[in-house]
Coordinates of C-alpha atoms and ligand atoms in Angstrom, one line a residue:
X283 CA 119.5 -38.2 -9.3
X284 CA 121.3 -41.0 -11.2
X285 CA 119.1 -42.7 -13.8
X286 CA 119.4 -46.4 -13.2
X287 CA 120.3 -47.1 -9.6
X288 CA 120.3 -50.9 -10.0
X289 CA 122.7 -51.1 -12.9
X290 CA 126.0 -52.8 -12.1
X291 CA 128.3 -50.5 -10.2
X292 CA 125.5 -47.9 -9.7
X293 CA 126.9 -46.9 -6.4
X294 CA 130.0 -45.4 -8.0
X295 CA 128.3 -42.1 -8.6
X296 CA 126.0 -42.3 -5.5
X297 CA 126.1 -40.5 -2.2
X298 CA 124.9 -42.3 0.9
X299 CA 123.2 -40.6 3.9
X300 CA 123.3 -42.4 7.2
X301 CA 120.4 -42.2 9.6
X302 CA 120.8 -43.1 13.3
X303 CA 117.1 -43.8 14.0
X304 CA 117.3 -43.1 17.7
X305 CA 118.3 -39.5 17.1
X306 CA 116.7 -38.5 13.8
X307 CA 113.0 -37.7 14.3
X308 CA 110.6 -38.8 17.0
X309 CA 107.0 -39.1 15.9
X310 CA 105.2 -40.3 19.1
X311 CA 106.7 -38.1 21.8
X312 CA 108.6 -40.8 23.7
X313 CA 111.9 -38.9 23.2
X314 CA 113.3 -41.6 20.9
X315 CA 113.4 -41.3 17.1
X316 CA 111.4 -43.9 15.1
X317 CA 110.6 -45.1 11.6
X318 CA 107.5 -42.9 11.0
X319 CA 109.7 -40.0 12.0
X320 CA 112.3 -40.9 9.4
X321 CA 109.6 -41.3 6.7
X322 CA 108.2 -37.9 7.6
X323 CA 111.7 -36.3 6.9
X324 CA 112.4 -37.9 3.6
X325 CA 112.0 -34.6 1.7
X326 CA 115.1 -33.4 3.5
X327 CA 117.1 -36.2 1.9
X328 CA 115.4 -35.6 -1.4
X329 CA 116.3 -31.9 -1.3
X330 CA 119.9 -32.8 -0.4
X331 CA 120.0 -35.1 -3.4
X332 CA 121.4 -38.2 -1.9
X333 CA 120.9 -41.6 -3.6
X334 CA 121.0 -44.0 -0.7
X335 CA 119.7 -44.1 2.9
X336 CA 121.8 -46.3 5.2
X337 CA 119.6 -47.1 8.2
X338 CA 121.4 -48.0 11.4
X339 CA 119.8 -51.0 13.2
X340 CA 116.0 -50.9 13.8
X341 CA 115.7 -54.7 14.6
X342 CA 114.3 -56.0 17.8
X343 CA 116.9 -55.4 20.5
X344 CA 117.3 -55.0 24.3
X345 CA 119.2 -51.8 23.3
X346 CA 122.3 -52.5 25.3
X347 CA 124.3 -51.0 22.4
X348 CA 121.4 -49.0 20.8
X349 CA 120.3 -51.8 18.5
X350 CA 123.7 -53.2 17.6
X351 CA 122.7 -56.1 19.9
X352 CA 119.9 -57.8 17.9
X353 CA 117.5 -60.3 19.5
X354 CA 115.3 -60.9 16.4
X355 CA 116.6 -60.1 12.8
X356 CA 113.2 -60.5 11.3
X357 CA 111.3 -57.9 13.3
X358 CA 111.4 -54.2 14.0
X359 CA 111.8 -53.1 17.6
X360 CA 108.5 -51.6 19.0
X361 CA 110.6 -48.5 20.1
X362 CA 111.1 -47.8 16.4
X363 CA 107.7 -49.0 15.0
X364 CA 106.6 -52.0 13.1
X365 CA 107.5 -53.9 9.9
X366 CA 104.7 -52.0 8.2
X367 CA 106.4 -48.8 9.2
X368 CA 109.6 -50.1 7.6
X369 CA 107.8 -51.0 4.4
X370 CA 106.4 -47.5 4.3
X371 CA 109.9 -46.1 4.7
X372 CA 111.2 -48.3 1.9
X373 CA 108.3 -47.2 -0.3
X374 CA 108.9 -43.5 0.6
X375 CA 112.5 -43.8 -0.4
X376 CA 111.9 -45.6 -3.6
X377 CA 109.3 -43.0 -4.6
X378 CA 112.0 -40.4 -4.4
X379 CA 114.6 -42.5 -6.2
X380 CA 116.5 -43.2 -3.0
X381 CA 117.7 -46.7 -2.2
X382 CA 117.6 -48.2 1.3
X383 CA 120.5 -50.0 2.8
X384 CA 120.0 -52.0 6.0
X385 CA 122.6 -52.4 8.8
X386 CA 123.6 -56.0 9.1
X387 CA 125.0 -57.0 12.5
X388 CA 126.1 -60.7 12.2
X389 CA 129.4 -60.9 14.0
X390 CA 127.3 -61.2 17.1
X391 CA 123.7 -61.3 18.3
X392 CA 122.1 -60.2 21.5
X393 CA 122.4 -62.6 24.4
X394 CA 118.6 -62.4 24.4
X395 CA 118.4 -63.9 20.8
X396 CA 116.7 -67.3 20.7
X397 CA 119.9 -68.8 19.2
X398 CA 122.0 -67.8 22.2
X399 CA 119.3 -68.7 24.7
X400 CA 119.4 -72.3 23.2
X401 CA 123.1 -72.2 23.0
X402 CA 123.4 -71.7 26.8
X403 CA 122.4 -75.4 27.2
X404 CA 125.6 -77.4 26.7
X405 CA 123.5 -80.3 25.2
X406 CA 121.8 -78.1 22.7
X407 CA 122.5 -78.5 18.9
X408 CA 123.1 -74.7 18.9
X409 CA 125.9 -75.0 21.5
X410 CA 128.5 -74.6 18.8
X411 CA 126.8 -71.6 17.2
X412 CA 128.8 -69.4 19.6
X413 CA 132.3 -69.5 21.0
X414 CA 132.1 -71.5 24.3
X415 CA 135.4 -72.5 25.9
X416 CA 136.4 -74.0 29.3
X417 CA 138.3 -71.9 31.8
X418 CA 142.1 -71.7 31.6
X419 CA 144.0 -71.7 34.9
X420 CA 140.7 -70.8 36.6
X421 CA 140.2 -67.7 34.4
X422 CA 139.2 -66.7 30.9
X423 CA 140.4 -68.9 28.0
X424 CA 142.5 -66.1 26.4
X425 CA 143.8 -62.7 27.4
X426 CA 141.6 -61.0 24.8
X427 CA 140.0 -57.7 25.7
X428 CA 136.5 -56.4 24.9
X429 CA 136.1 -53.2 22.9
X430 CA 133.9 -51.9 25.6
X431 CA 136.4 -52.5 28.5
X432 CA 137.2 -55.6 30.5
X433 CA 137.8 -59.2 29.3
X434 CA 136.2 -60.5 26.1
X435 CA 135.0 -63.6 27.9
X436 CA 132.0 -63.9 30.2
X437 CA 131.7 -66.8 32.6
X438 CA 128.4 -68.8 32.5
X439 CA 127.6 -70.5 35.9
X440 CA 125.3 -73.1 34.4
X441 CA 127.9 -74.8 32.2
X442 CA 131.0 -73.7 33.9
X443 CA 132.3 -72.3 30.6
X444 CA 133.0 -68.9 29.1
X445 CA 131.5 -67.4 26.0
X446 CA 133.3 -64.9 23.7
X447 CA 132.0 -61.3 23.3
X448 CA 134.3 -58.9 21.5
X449 CA 131.9 -56.1 22.4
X450 CA 129.6 -56.1 25.5
X451 CA 128.7 -59.3 27.4
X452 CA 125.2 -58.8 25.9
X453 CA 126.7 -59.2 22.4
X454 CA 128.0 -62.8 22.2
X455 CA 130.0 -63.6 19.0
X456 CA 128.5 -66.0 16.5
X457 CA 130.7 -68.9 15.5
X458 CA 131.0 -68.6 11.7
X459 CA 133.0 -71.8 11.5
X460 CA 129.7 -73.6 11.9
X461 CA 128.0 -73.9 8.5
X462 CA 124.5 -73.8 10.1
X463 CA 125.2 -70.3 11.4
X464 CA 126.2 -69.1 8.0
X465 CA 123.2 -70.5 6.3
X466 CA 120.9 -69.0 8.9
X467 CA 122.4 -65.6 8.3
X468 CA 122.2 -65.9 4.5
X469 CA 118.5 -67.0 4.7
X470 CA 117.8 -64.0 6.9
X471 CA 119.5 -61.7 4.3
X472 CA 117.5 -63.2 1.5
X473 CA 114.3 -62.4 3.4
X474 CA 115.4 -58.8 3.6
X475 CA 116.3 -58.7 -0.1
X476 CA 112.8 -60.1 -0.9
X477 CA 111.3 -57.4 1.2
X478 CA 112.8 -54.8 -1.1
X479 CA 116.0 -53.5 0.5
X480 CA 118.8 -52.4 -1.7
X481 CA 121.9 -53.5 0.2
X482 CA 123.7 -54.0 3.4
X483 CA 126.2 -52.1 5.6
X484 CA 128.0 -54.9 7.4
X485 CA 129.0 -54.3 11.0
X486 CA 132.6 -55.4 11.8
X487 CA 132.4 -57.9 9.0
X488 CA 136.1 -58.7 9.1
X489 CA 135.6 -60.1 12.6
X490 CA 133.5 -63.0 11.4
X491 CA 136.6 -65.1 10.7
X492 CA 138.7 -65.6 13.8
X493 CA 141.7 -67.9 14.3
X494 CA 139.9 -71.0 15.7
X495 CA 143.0 -71.9 17.7
X496 CA 142.3 -68.7 19.7
X497 CA 145.9 -67.6 19.9
X498 CA 147.1 -65.8 23.0
X499 CA 147.9 -62.2 22.0
X500 CA 150.7 -60.6 23.9
X501 CA 149.9 -57.1 25.1
X502 CA 152.2 -54.4 23.7
X503 CA 154.9 -53.6 26.3
X504 CA 153.8 -51.2 29.0
X505 CA 150.1 -51.2 28.3
X506 CA 147.0 -53.3 28.4
X507 CA 146.0 -55.5 25.4
X508 CA 144.1 -53.6 22.8
X509 CA 140.7 -54.7 21.6
X510 CA 140.3 -56.6 18.3
X511 CA 143.8 -58.2 18.4
X512 CA 143.4 -61.9 17.6
X513 CA 139.8 -61.7 16.5
X514 CA 139.8 -60.0 13.1
X515 CA 140.9 -60.8 9.5
X516 CA 140.9 -64.5 10.2
X517 CA 142.0 -67.2 7.7
X518 CA 138.5 -67.8 6.2
X519 CA 137.4 -64.1 5.8
X520 CA 137.5 -64.2 2.0
X521 CA 135.8 -67.6 1.8
X522 CA 132.9 -66.5 4.0
X523 CA 132.4 -63.2 2.1
X524 CA 132.4 -65.0 -1.2
X525 CA 130.0 -67.6 0.1
X526 CA 127.7 -64.9 1.4
X527 CA 127.8 -63.0 -1.9
X528 CA 126.9 -66.2 -3.8
X529 CA 124.3 -67.5 -1.4
X530 CA 122.4 -64.2 -1.1
X531 CA 123.1 -63.1 -4.7
X532 CA 124.7 -59.8 -3.7
X533 CA 126.5 -59.1 -6.9
X534 CA 123.8 -60.7 -9.1
X535 CA 121.1 -58.4 -7.6
X536 CA 123.3 -55.3 -7.7
X537 CA 123.0 -54.8 -4.0
X538 CA 125.2 -52.2 -2.4
X539 CA 127.6 -53.8 0.1
X540 CA 129.9 -51.9 2.4
X541 CA 131.9 -53.7 5.1
X542 CA 132.9 -52.0 8.3
X543 CA 136.5 -53.3 8.8
X544 CA 138.4 -52.0 11.7
X545 CA 142.1 -53.0 11.4
X546 CA 141.9 -53.4 7.6
X547 CA 144.8 -52.3 5.4
X548 CA 144.7 -51.0 1.8
X549 CA 146.0 -54.4 0.7
X550 CA 143.1 -56.2 2.4
X551 CA 140.6 -53.7 1.1
X552 CA 141.9 -54.1 -2.4
X553 CA 141.3 -57.8 -2.3
X554 CA 137.9 -57.6 -0.7
X555 CA 136.6 -54.9 -3.1
X556 CA 138.1 -56.4 -6.3
X557 CA 134.9 -57.0 -8.3
X558 CA 136.4 -60.1 -9.9
X559 CA 136.5 -61.8 -6.4
X560 CA 132.8 -61.1 -5.7
X561 CA 133.1 -60.2 -2.0
X562 CA 132.1 -56.6 -1.2
X563 CA 131.7 -53.3 -3.1
X564 CA 133.6 -51.2 -0.6
X565 CA 134.8 -51.1 3.0
X566 CA 135.1 -48.6 5.8
X567 CA 138.7 -48.1 6.8
X568 CA 139.6 -47.0 10.3
X569 CA 143.0 -45.7 9.5
X570 CA 142.2 -42.0 9.1
X571 CA 140.1 -41.9 12.2
X572 CA 142.9 -43.4 14.2
X573 CA 145.5 -40.7 13.3
X574 CA 144.5 -38.5 16.2
X575 CA 145.4 -41.1 18.9
X576 CA 148.8 -41.9 20.4
X577 CA 150.1 -44.8 18.2
X578 CA 149.1 -48.1 19.7
X579 CA 147.4 -46.5 22.7
X580 CA 143.8 -46.7 21.6
X581 CA 141.1 -44.1 20.9
X582 CA 141.2 -42.3 24.2
X583 CA 144.9 -41.3 24.2
X584 CA 144.5 -38.0 22.4
X585 CA 147.0 -36.5 20.0
X586 CA 147.0 -33.5 17.7
X587 CA 146.7 -34.5 14.0
X588 CA 149.2 -33.0 11.6
X589 CA 147.4 -32.4 8.2
X590 CA 150.2 -34.0 6.1
X591 CA 149.5 -37.3 7.9
X592 CA 145.8 -37.1 7.1
X593 CA 146.4 -36.2 3.5
X594 CA 149.0 -39.0 3.0
X595 CA 146.6 -41.5 4.5
X596 CA 143.7 -40.7 2.2
X597 CA 146.1 -40.5 -0.8
X598 CA 147.4 -43.9 0.1
X599 CA 143.9 -45.4 -0.2
X600 CA 143.3 -43.5 -3.4
X601 CA 146.4 -44.9 -5.0
X602 CA 146.0 -48.4 -3.6
X603 CA 142.5 -48.7 -5.0
X604 CA 143.0 -46.7 -8.2
X605 CA 142.9 -49.7 -10.6
X606 CA 141.2 -52.4 -8.6
X607 CA 138.5 -52.0 -6.0
X608 CA 136.7 -48.9 -4.7
X609 CA 136.8 -46.5 -1.7
X610 CA 134.2 -45.4 0.7
X611 CA 134.7 -41.8 2.0
X612 CA 133.7 -40.7 5.4
X613 CA 134.5 -38.2 8.2
X614 CA 131.6 -39.0 10.4
X615 CA 129.3 -41.7 11.7
X616 CA 127.4 -42.7 14.8
X617 CA 130.7 -44.0 16.4
X618 CA 132.9 -41.0 15.6
X619 CA 133.0 -37.4 16.9
X620 CA 131.5 -34.7 14.7
X621 CA 133.8 -33.9 11.8
X622 CA 133.7 -30.1 12.1
X623 CA 134.8 -30.4 15.8
X624 CA 137.4 -33.0 15.1
X625 CA 139.0 -32.0 11.7
X626 CA 137.6 -28.5 11.4
X627 CA 137.1 -25.5 13.7
X628 CA 133.7 -25.4 15.4
X629 CA 134.1 -21.9 16.7
X630 CA 131.4 -19.5 15.6
X631 CA 133.9 -17.7 13.4
X632 CA 135.0 -20.7 11.4
X633 CA 132.3 -23.4 11.7
X634 CA 130.6 -22.8 8.4
X635 CA 133.6 -22.4 6.3
X636 CA 135.4 -25.3 7.8
X637 CA 132.4 -27.6 7.5
X638 CA 132.2 -26.7 3.8
X639 CA 135.9 -27.1 3.2
X640 CA 136.0 -30.5 4.8
X641 CA 133.0 -31.5 2.6
X642 CA 134.7 -30.3 -0.5
X643 CA 137.9 -32.2 0.2
X644 CA 136.2 -35.5 1.0
X645 CA 133.6 -35.4 -1.8
X646 CA 136.2 -34.6 -4.4
X647 CA 138.2 -37.8 -3.5
X648 CA 137.5 -40.9 -5.6
X649 CA 135.0 -43.2 -4.0
X650 CA 131.4 -43.2 -2.5
X651 CA 130.9 -40.5 0.0
X652 CA 128.9 -41.0 3.2
X653 CA 127.1 -38.1 4.9
X654 CA 126.1 -38.7 8.5
X655 CA 122.9 -37.1 9.7
X656 CA 123.6 -33.5 10.7
X657 CA 127.0 -33.3 9.0
X658 CA 125.2 -31.5 6.2
X659 CA 124.3 -28.8 8.8
X660 CA 127.8 -28.6 10.3
X661 CA 126.5 -30.0 13.6
X662 CA 129.1 -30.0 16.4
X663 CA 130.3 -32.3 19.3
X664 CA 127.8 -32.5 22.2
X665 CA 129.8 -30.3 24.6
X666 CA 128.9 -32.5 27.6
X667 CA 130.8 -31.6 30.8
X668 CA 129.6 -34.3 33.3
X669 CA 129.4 -38.1 33.0
X670 CA 125.7 -38.0 33.9
X671 CA 125.1 -36.5 30.5
X672 CA 126.5 -39.5 28.7
X673 CA 124.4 -42.6 27.7
X674 CA 126.8 -44.7 25.6
X675 CA 127.9 -47.9 27.4
X676 CA 131.4 -47.5 25.9
X677 CA 131.8 -44.1 27.6
X678 CA 130.2 -45.1 30.9
X679 CA 132.4 -48.3 31.1
X680 CA 135.5 -46.3 30.3
X681 CA 134.8 -43.7 32.9
X682 CA 134.2 -46.3 35.6
X683 CA 137.3 -48.4 34.7
X684 CA 139.7 -45.5 34.0
X685 CA 138.9 -43.9 37.3
X686 CA 139.3 -47.3 39.1
X687 CA 142.8 -47.5 37.4
X688 CA 143.6 -44.1 38.9
X689 CA 143.4 -41.9 35.8
X690 CA 142.5 -38.2 36.7
X691 CA 138.8 -37.6 36.0
X692 CA 139.6 -34.4 34.1
X693 CA 141.7 -36.4 31.6
X694 CA 139.0 -39.0 31.2
X695 CA 136.3 -36.3 30.6
X696 CA 138.6 -34.6 28.0
X697 CA 138.9 -37.9 26.2
X698 CA 135.1 -38.4 26.3
X699 CA 134.4 -34.9 25.2
X700 CA 136.7 -35.3 22.2
X701 CA 136.0 -38.9 21.2
X702 CA 132.9 -40.2 23.0
X703 CA 130.3 -41.7 20.6
X704 CA 127.5 -39.6 22.1
X705 CA 129.0 -36.6 20.4
X706 CA 127.4 -37.8 17.2
X707 CA 124.2 -39.0 18.7
X708 CA 122.6 -35.9 20.0
X709 CA 119.2 -35.2 18.3
X710 CA 119.1 -34.0 14.8
X711 CA 118.6 -30.2 14.8
X712 CA 115.6 -29.5 12.6
X713 CA 114.5 -26.1 14.0
X714 CA 115.6 -23.6 16.6
X715 CA 112.7 -24.6 18.8
X716 CA 112.4 -26.8 21.8
X717 CA 114.6 -29.9 21.5
X718 CA 115.4 -28.7 17.9
X719 CA 112.1 -30.0 16.7
X720 CA 113.3 -33.6 17.3
X721 CA 110.6 -34.5 19.8
X722 CA 107.6 -33.2 21.7
X723 CA 108.7 -35.3 24.7
X724 CA 111.9 -35.5 26.6
X725 CA 114.8 -36.5 24.3
X726 CA 116.9 -39.4 25.3
X727 CA 120.0 -37.2 24.8
X728 CA 119.7 -33.4 25.1
X729 CA 119.6 -31.4 21.9
X730 CA 122.6 -29.2 21.5
X731 CA 122.2 -25.6 22.7
X732 CA 123.5 -24.3 19.3
X733 CA 120.3 -25.4 17.6
X734 CA 119.3 -21.7 17.5
X735 CA 122.0 -21.2 14.9
X736 CA 122.6 -24.7 13.6
X737 CA 119.4 -26.2 12.3
X738 CA 117.9 -27.6 9.1
X739 CA 115.2 -24.9 8.7
X740 CA 117.7 -22.1 8.8
X741 CA 120.1 -24.0 6.6
X742 CA 117.6 -24.7 3.9
X743 CA 116.5 -21.0 3.8
X744 CA 120.1 -19.7 3.5
X745 CA 121.7 -20.3 0.0
X746 CA 125.2 -19.9 1.5
X747 CA 124.7 -22.6 4.2
X748 CA 126.6 -25.7 4.8
X749 CA 123.5 -27.6 3.6
X750 CA 123.5 -26.0 0.2
X751 CA 127.2 -26.6 -0.2
X752 CA 126.7 -30.3 0.4
X753 CA 123.7 -30.2 -2.0
X754 CA 125.9 -28.7 -4.7
X755 CA 128.8 -31.2 -4.1
X756 CA 126.3 -34.0 -4.5
X757 CA 124.9 -32.4 -7.7
X758 CA 128.5 -32.0 -9.0
X759 CA 129.1 -35.8 -8.5
X760 CA 126.0 -36.5 -10.5
X761 CA 126.8 -34.2 -13.4
X762 CA 130.7 -34.1 -13.7
X763 CA 132.1 -37.5 -14.5
X764 CA 135.6 -36.5 -13.4
X765 CA 134.4 -36.5 -9.8
X766 CA 133.5 -40.1 -10.2
X767 CA 136.2 -41.5 -12.4
X768 CA 139.1 -39.0 -12.3
X769 CA 142.6 -40.2 -11.4
X770 CA 143.7 -38.7 -8.1
X771 CA 147.0 -36.9 -7.6
X772 CA 148.0 -35.3 -4.3
X773 CA 150.1 -32.1 -4.6
X774 CA 152.1 -30.3 -1.9
X775 CA 151.9 -33.3 0.4
X776 CA 154.1 -31.7 3.1
X777 CA 152.3 -28.3 3.3
X778 CA 151.0 -28.1 6.9
X779 CA 147.9 -26.1 6.1
X780 CA 146.6 -26.6 2.6
X781 CA 145.1 -29.7 1.0
X782 CA 145.7 -29.6 -2.8
X783 CA 145.0 -32.3 -5.4
X784 CA 143.8 -32.9 -8.9
X785 CA 141.4 -35.3 -10.5
X786 CA 141.9 -36.0 -14.1
X787 CA 140.3 -37.8 -17.1
X788 CA 142.0 -37.2 -20.4
X789 CA 142.3 -33.3 -20.7
X790 CA 139.6 -32.6 -18.2
X791 CA 141.1 -31.5 -14.9
X792 CA 139.7 -30.5 -11.5
X793 CA 142.1 -28.8 -9.1
X794 CA 141.0 -28.6 -5.5
X795 CA 142.5 -26.0 -3.2
X796 CA 141.7 -26.0 0.4
X797 CA 143.1 -24.2 3.4
X798 CA 142.4 -26.7 6.2
X799 CA 143.5 -24.3 9.0
X800 CA 142.2 -21.3 10.9
X801 CA 145.0 -19.0 9.8
X802 CA 145.7 -17.6 6.3
X803 CA 147.8 -19.8 4.0
X804 CA 149.9 -19.1 1.0
X805 CA 150.6 -21.4 -2.0
X806 CA 153.7 -20.6 -3.9
X807 CA 153.3 -19.6 -7.5
X808 CA 154.6 -22.4 -9.7
X809 CA 154.0 -25.1 -7.2
X810 CA 150.6 -26.0 -8.6
X811 CA 149.2 -26.0 -12.2
X812 CA 148.4 -22.6 -13.8
X813 CA 144.9 -21.5 -12.9
X814 CA 144.5 -19.2 -15.8
X815 CA 141.4 -19.9 -17.8
X816 CA 139.9 -22.2 -15.2
X817 CA 136.4 -22.0 -14.0
X818 CA 135.9 -21.7 -10.2
X819 CA 133.3 -24.0 -8.7
X820 CA 131.9 -24.1 -5.1
X821 CA 134.1 -21.4 -3.5
X822 CA 133.7 -20.9 0.2
X823 CA 134.7 -17.2 0.0
X824 CA 133.6 -16.1 -3.4
X825 CA 135.3 -16.8 -6.7
X826 CA 139.0 -15.9 -6.8
X827 CA 142.3 -17.0 -8.4
X828 CA 144.4 -15.7 -5.5
X829 CA 147.1 -18.1 -4.0
X830 CA 146.7 -16.6 -0.6
X831 CA 143.8 -18.5 1.0
X832 CA 141.8 -17.2 3.9
X833 CA 141.2 -19.5 6.9
X834 CA 139.2 -22.6 5.7
X835 CA 138.9 -21.1 2.2
X836 CA 138.4 -23.7 -0.5
X837 CA 137.4 -23.9 -4.1
X838 CA 137.5 -26.2 -7.1
X839 CA 139.1 -25.1 -10.4
X840 CA 137.8 -26.8 -13.5
X841 CA 139.7 -26.9 -16.8
Ligands
TEU1153 O1 131.5 -50.6 15.5 C1 132.7 -51.4 15.5 C2 133.9 -50.8 16.0 O2 134.9 -51.4 16.0 C3 134.0 -49.3 16.4 O3 133.3 -48.5 15.6 C4 133.6 -49.2 17.8 O4 132.3 -49.2 18.1 C5 134.2 -48.0 18.3 O5 135.3 -47.6 17.7 C6 134.4 -48.2 19.8 O6 135.4 -47.4 20.2 C7 130.3 -51.3 15.2 C8 129.2 -50.3 15.3 O7 129.3 -49.3 14.4 C9 129.1 -49.8 16.7 O8 128.1 -48.8 16.9 C10 128.8 -51.0 17.6 O9 128.8 -50.6 18.9 C11 129.8 -52.1 17.3 O10 130.1 -52.4 16.0 C12 129.3 -53.4 17.9 O11 128.2 -53.9 17.1

């Protein structure tokens, strides 16, 4: 555990663990995870050695989007517990030296939030808190599409106007052009800081500034307009982030800030995370999780992912943020499929080694790594075969709309099985028992059948498990400064199977060798630095200096 977690830049050698409350641990038998459940499992995080817990939303919510639609920012939803339960969780974390980061969803509220309820009245002083616009040619004001299918505008009978919702109609977008909106958000954030939280993960934060002229966005030829075009990275983004930082005291209080920024580039991230500008500490890029889709066709248009493209993408971010700014590192979260099923090989033969190797590669990059619950066990995609098994509104809407457009159901189910968000949301697998020990009731999503093999109890008991590999990687970050600071250099960029790179500070060098494929791979002698005299760390297949790597074999050489 790092010594002083609230010193400036403390998050540089930290590892963050994301908890999706609905799926982590149920304590009252209603089949839905809750805050007392999370608190009861904190020893798991302590054993893993993580420094920060990022808590996905637990605020009051109608749960249209599982809590990313907030109706009261100052209260906990009864489904998850009470404010007192949240205080207990914060205290339980702090006792273990773990910091707690809240999810902050302020691009939009729920349509059931009091602000929006008032805003529905055209005469209300809060009318301008959201994006209300008259119809254009009898239809929506612009051709913008919602991320969750259909137009991004919803018609309101009462006023005869439309309101903007980039996500579901139950998630109206706040109008950040209005200074009262911004002050209300900052005041709420200050209340959470006063309550003892250690930072914020900011949901789609680059969407808070939109082009107020609401430009028409032309659909790319031959396909529907993609979501997020015209609504992100607006002209006042930096101004709003700097104002938020100043008004809440984000830098001053050494709070961790990570902004989710779909559609951001290295150049934008470099500006946003430049400490001198006082905006955010780091951002979540979407570039590497978009490489397995047909370019420009959206997340459901599947495509194989050539390893050189993935390596080049991460290397580009490493280089772009080498001198200024900071990276966040992730494979997984509650919106993405499981890493081992997506980038690895989740077959019984290769699951363990591929989960370890993916972890080694990610955690040895420069930046702050994020571990999504269950990733440390090598949990796999849900394996659903019928639409009835899905719960996520994005998946259900897609299924309905794609079938209506005439897409073959088999193709739609393949897309959902590969990319659907419920893949990451099945209950955490604690034991091999009923529902994986997640609940004594009926879980809101079924626990995966592979819980008899993939579960925390078995993983903790087995020193060769994926869990202990993650634990050692986290320990290595805390004890080996090169992991935190070392300059990154990608080697063999075009090799289709192996991921090889070095991290260097002065004469201290770490060389990472990883076969990211399910067949043996060979590295040519002379194409990488000499391994003689190096010490082998965290090998997946036992210490070795051989340049023929077994499927998913990886190791770190230290000199
Ligand atoms: O996600 C924003 C986002 O753009 C994507 O992750 C998106 O949900 C996904 O790619 C859809 O295909 C954030 C949250 O992480 C997500 O859970 C919420 O649904 C969304 O914002 C709205 O709050």
